[in-house]
Amino acid sequence: MSKDHIGELEELVLLLIVMLKEEAYGLAIRKALSEQANRSVTIGAVHGTVNRLESKGLVESSMGGATEERGGRRKRIFQITSAGKQALEKSRDVKVNLWQQIPELNIKNA
């Protein structure tokens, strides 16, 4: 599998990382998956997904500051890379192309 091929959960996580900006860390991504995509996933699934995205070079992470509310632990903040943006664009383009080839669904612009 090439590094720019992404699965559905990877695509959702990438989109949420872009949306969440500097708040894109594990628990926030999990919460947004539930609220925005109606997807219930474990924190382990989120961590596995962001780790896979990072190994593909589609996201980068950095450590945020420690907070009292987290017991002095630091957040691992994710941000999309240019390769990640290209993977999202490719995924979108493939889907739009497929939707446009199904005239009985009357899809003009996805």
PDB file of C-alpha atoms in Angstrom:
ATOM      1  CA  MET A   1       0.000   0.000   0.000  1.00  0.00           C
ATOM      2  CA  SER A   2       1.438   3.351  -0.952  1.00  0.00           C
ATOM      3  CA  LYS A   3       1.875   6.065   1.632  1.00  0.00           C
ATOM      4  CA  ASP A   4      -0.657   8.316  -0.079  1.00  0.00           C
ATOM      5  CA  HIS A   5      -3.428   5.693  -0.003  1.00  0.00           C
ATOM      6  CA  ILE A   6      -5.563   6.303   3.040  1.00  0.00           C
ATOM      7  CA  GLY A   7      -8.440   4.380   4.527  1.00  0.00           C
ATOM      8  CA  GLU A   8     -11.703   5.898   5.710  1.00  0.00           C
ATOM      9  CA  LEU A   9     -10.659   6.322   9.352  1.00  0.00           C
ATOM     10  CA  GLU A  10      -7.321   7.785   8.288  1.00  0.00           C
ATOM     11  CA  GLU A  11      -9.133  10.243   6.025  1.00  0.00           C
ATOM     12  CA  LEU A  12     -11.493  11.294   8.810  1.00  0.00           C
ATOM     13  CA  VAL A  13      -8.618  11.734  11.262  1.00  0.00           C
ATOM     14  CA  LEU A  14      -6.645  13.809   8.733  1.00  0.00           C
ATOM     15  CA  LEU A  15      -9.653  16.036   8.108  1.00  0.00           C
ATOM     16  CA  LEU A  16     -10.173  16.485  11.841  1.00  0.00           C
ATOM     17  CA  ILE A  17      -6.506  17.310  12.395  1.00  0.00           C
ATOM     18  CA  VAL A  18      -6.865  20.108   9.840  1.00  0.00           C
ATOM     19  CA  MET A  19     -10.115  21.241  11.461  1.00  0.00           C
ATOM     20  CA  LEU A  20      -8.871  21.102  15.068  1.00  0.00           C
ATOM     21  CA  LYS A  21      -5.600  22.955  14.318  1.00  0.00           C
ATOM     22  CA  GLU A  22      -3.536  23.389  17.508  1.00  0.00           C
ATOM     23  CA  GLU A  23      -6.097  21.311  19.457  1.00  0.00           C
ATOM     24  CA  ALA A  24      -5.485  18.178  17.365  1.00  0.00           C
ATOM     25  CA  TYR A  25      -4.466  15.693  20.058  1.00  0.00           C
ATOM     26  CA  GLY A  26      -5.721  12.183  20.810  1.00  0.00           C
ATOM     27  CA  LEU A  27      -8.745  12.820  23.021  1.00  0.00           C
ATOM     28  CA  ALA A  28      -9.879  15.850  21.014  1.00  0.00           C
ATOM     29  CA  ILE A  29      -9.688  13.804  17.800  1.00  0.00           C
ATOM     30  CA  ARG A  30     -11.685  10.993  19.444  1.00  0.00           C
ATOM     31  CA  LYS A  31     -14.340  13.462  20.632  1.00  0.00           C
ATOM     32  CA  ALA A  32     -14.547  15.114  17.195  1.00  0.00           C
ATOM     33  CA  LEU A  33     -14.915  11.702  15.524  1.00  0.00           C
ATOM     34  CA  SER A  34     -17.919  11.073  17.714  1.00  0.00           C
ATOM     35  CA  GLU A  35     -19.463  14.526  17.259  1.00  0.00           C
ATOM     36  CA  GLN A  36     -18.631  15.222  13.610  1.00  0.00           C
ATOM     37  CA  ALA A  37     -18.679  11.747  12.043  1.00  0.00           C
ATOM     38  CA  ASN A  38     -20.865   9.820  14.491  1.00  0.00           C
ATOM     39  CA  ARG A  39     -18.002   7.330  14.899  1.00  0.00           C
ATOM     40  CA  SER A  40     -17.301   5.749  18.261  1.00  0.00           C
ATOM     41  CA  VAL A  41     -13.675   4.625  18.446  1.00  0.00           C
ATOM     42  CA  THR A  42     -11.344   3.822  21.289  1.00  0.00           C
ATOM     43  CA  ILE A  43      -8.457   6.099  22.163  1.00  0.00           C
ATOM     44  CA  GLY A  44      -6.212   3.186  21.175  1.00  0.00           C
ATOM     45  CA  ALA A  45      -7.698   3.230  17.670  1.00  0.00           C
ATOM     46  CA  VAL A  46      -7.043   6.972  17.436  1.00  0.00           C
ATOM     47  CA  HIS A  47      -3.447   6.534  18.611  1.00  0.00           C
ATOM     48  CA  GLY A  48      -2.907   3.656  16.190  1.00  0.00           C
ATOM     49  CA  THR A  49      -4.278   5.743  13.336  1.00  0.00           C
ATOM     50  CA  VAL A  50      -2.204   8.855  14.053  1.00  0.00           C
ATOM     51  CA  ASN A  51       0.900   6.699  14.522  1.00  0.00           C
ATOM     52  CA  ARG A  52       0.262   5.073  11.137  1.00  0.00           C
ATOM     53  CA  LEU A  53      -0.314   8.480   9.525  1.00  0.00           C
ATOM     54  CA  GLU A  54       2.915   9.745  11.045  1.00  0.00           C
ATOM     55  CA  SER A  55       4.869   6.724   9.787  1.00  0.00           C
ATOM     56  CA  LYS A  56       3.468   7.426   6.297  1.00  0.00           C
ATOM     57  CA  GLY A  57       4.677  11.025   6.581  1.00  0.00           C
ATOM     58  CA  LEU A  58       1.137  12.418   6.389  1.00  0.00           C
ATOM     59  CA  VAL A  59       1.196  14.063   9.825  1.00  0.00           C
ATOM     60  CA  GLU A  60       3.827  15.341  12.209  1.00  0.00           C
ATOM     61  CA  SER A  61       3.565  15.589  15.951  1.00  0.00           C
ATOM     62  CA  SER A  62       5.018  17.780  18.641  1.00  0.00           C
ATOM     63  CA  MET A  63       4.598  17.883  22.379  1.00  0.00           C
ATOM     64  CA  GLY A  64       2.429  20.614  23.834  1.00  0.00           C
ATOM     65  CA  GLY A  65       2.924  22.083  27.271  1.00  0.00           C
ATOM     66  CA  ALA A  66       2.084  20.178  30.436  1.00  0.00           C
ATOM     67  CA  THR A  67      -1.198  21.144  32.058  1.00  0.00           C
ATOM     68  CA  GLU A  68      -2.464  20.784  35.581  1.00  0.00           C
ATOM     69  CA  GLU A  69      -5.752  19.339  34.343  1.00  0.00           C
ATOM     70  CA  ARG A  70      -3.792  16.479  32.737  1.00  0.00           C
ATOM     71  CA  GLY A  71      -1.785  15.788  35.887  1.00  0.00           C
ATOM     72  CA  GLY A  72       1.304  17.456  34.458  1.00  0.00           C
ATOM     73  CA  ARG A  73       1.262  15.343  31.291  1.00  0.00           C
ATOM     74  CA  ARG A  74       1.889  16.903  27.927  1.00  0.00           C
ATOM     75  CA  LYS A  75      -0.383  16.600  24.882  1.00  0.00           C
ATOM     76  CA  ARG A  76       0.951  15.190  21.620  1.00  0.00           C
ATOM     77  CA  ILE A  77      -0.302  17.665  19.024  1.00  0.00           C
ATOM     78  CA  PHE A  78      -0.654  16.595  15.381  1.00  0.00           C
ATOM     79  CA  GLN A  79      -0.484  18.658  12.218  1.00  0.00           C
ATOM     80  CA  ILE A  80      -0.911  17.647   8.626  1.00  0.00           C
ATOM     81  CA  THR A  81       2.082  17.672   6.279  1.00  0.00           C
ATOM     82  CA  SER A  82       2.067  18.654   2.611  1.00  0.00           C
ATOM     83  CA  ALA A  83       2.043  14.928   1.773  1.00  0.00           C
ATOM     84  CA  GLY A  84      -1.019  14.577   4.012  1.00  0.00           C
ATOM     85  CA  LYS A  85      -2.788  17.389   2.164  1.00  0.00           C
ATOM     86  CA  GLN A  86      -1.970  15.706  -1.146  1.00  0.00           C
ATOM     87  CA  ALA A  87      -3.322  12.384   0.132  1.00  0.00           C
ATOM     88  CA  LEU A  88      -6.576  14.077   1.181  1.00  0.00           C
ATOM     89  CA  GLU A  89      -6.884  15.778  -2.191  1.00  0.00           C
ATOM     90  CA  LYS A  90      -6.266  12.505  -4.022  1.00  0.00           C
ATOM     91  CA  SER A  91      -8.846  10.710  -1.880  1.00  0.00           C
ATOM     92  CA  ARG A  92     -11.400  13.471  -2.510  1.00  0.00           C
ATOM     93  CA  ASP A  93     -10.715  13.483  -6.256  1.00  0.00           C
ATOM     94  CA  VAL A  94     -11.136   9.702  -6.546  1.00  0.00           C
ATOM     95  CA  LYS A  95     -14.471   9.852  -4.735  1.00  0.00           C
ATOM     96  CA  VAL A  96     -15.742  12.848  -6.713  1.00  0.00           C
ATOM     97  CA  ASN A  97     -14.788  11.105  -9.961  1.00  0.00           C
ATOM     98  CA  LEU A  98     -16.669   7.970  -8.930  1.00  0.00           C
ATOM     99  CA  TRP A  99     -19.761   9.900  -7.803  1.00  0.00           C
ATOM    100  CA  GLN A 100     -19.831  11.791 -11.078  1.00  0.00           C
ATOM    101  CA  GLN A 101     -19.927   8.514 -12.995  1.00  0.00           C
ATOM    102  CA  ILE A 102     -23.232   7.512 -11.393  1.00  0.00           C
ATOM    103  CA  PRO A 103     -25.798   9.637 -13.253  1.00  0.00           C
ATOM    104  CA  GLU A 104     -28.808   7.986 -11.611  1.00  0.00           C
ATOM    105  CA  LEU A 105     -27.786   9.573  -8.322  1.00  0.00           C
ATOM    106  CA  ASN A 106     -27.980  13.036  -9.929  1.00  0.00           C
ATOM    107  CA  ILE A 107     -24.696  14.112  -8.353  1.00  0.00           C
ATOM    108  CA  LYS A 108     -23.406  17.237 -10.045  1.00  0.00           C
ATOM    109  CA  ASN A 109     -20.862  18.532  -7.550  1.00  0.00           C
ATOM    110  CA  ALA A 110     -19.672  16.521  -4.591  1.00  0.00           C
TER     111      ALA A 110
END
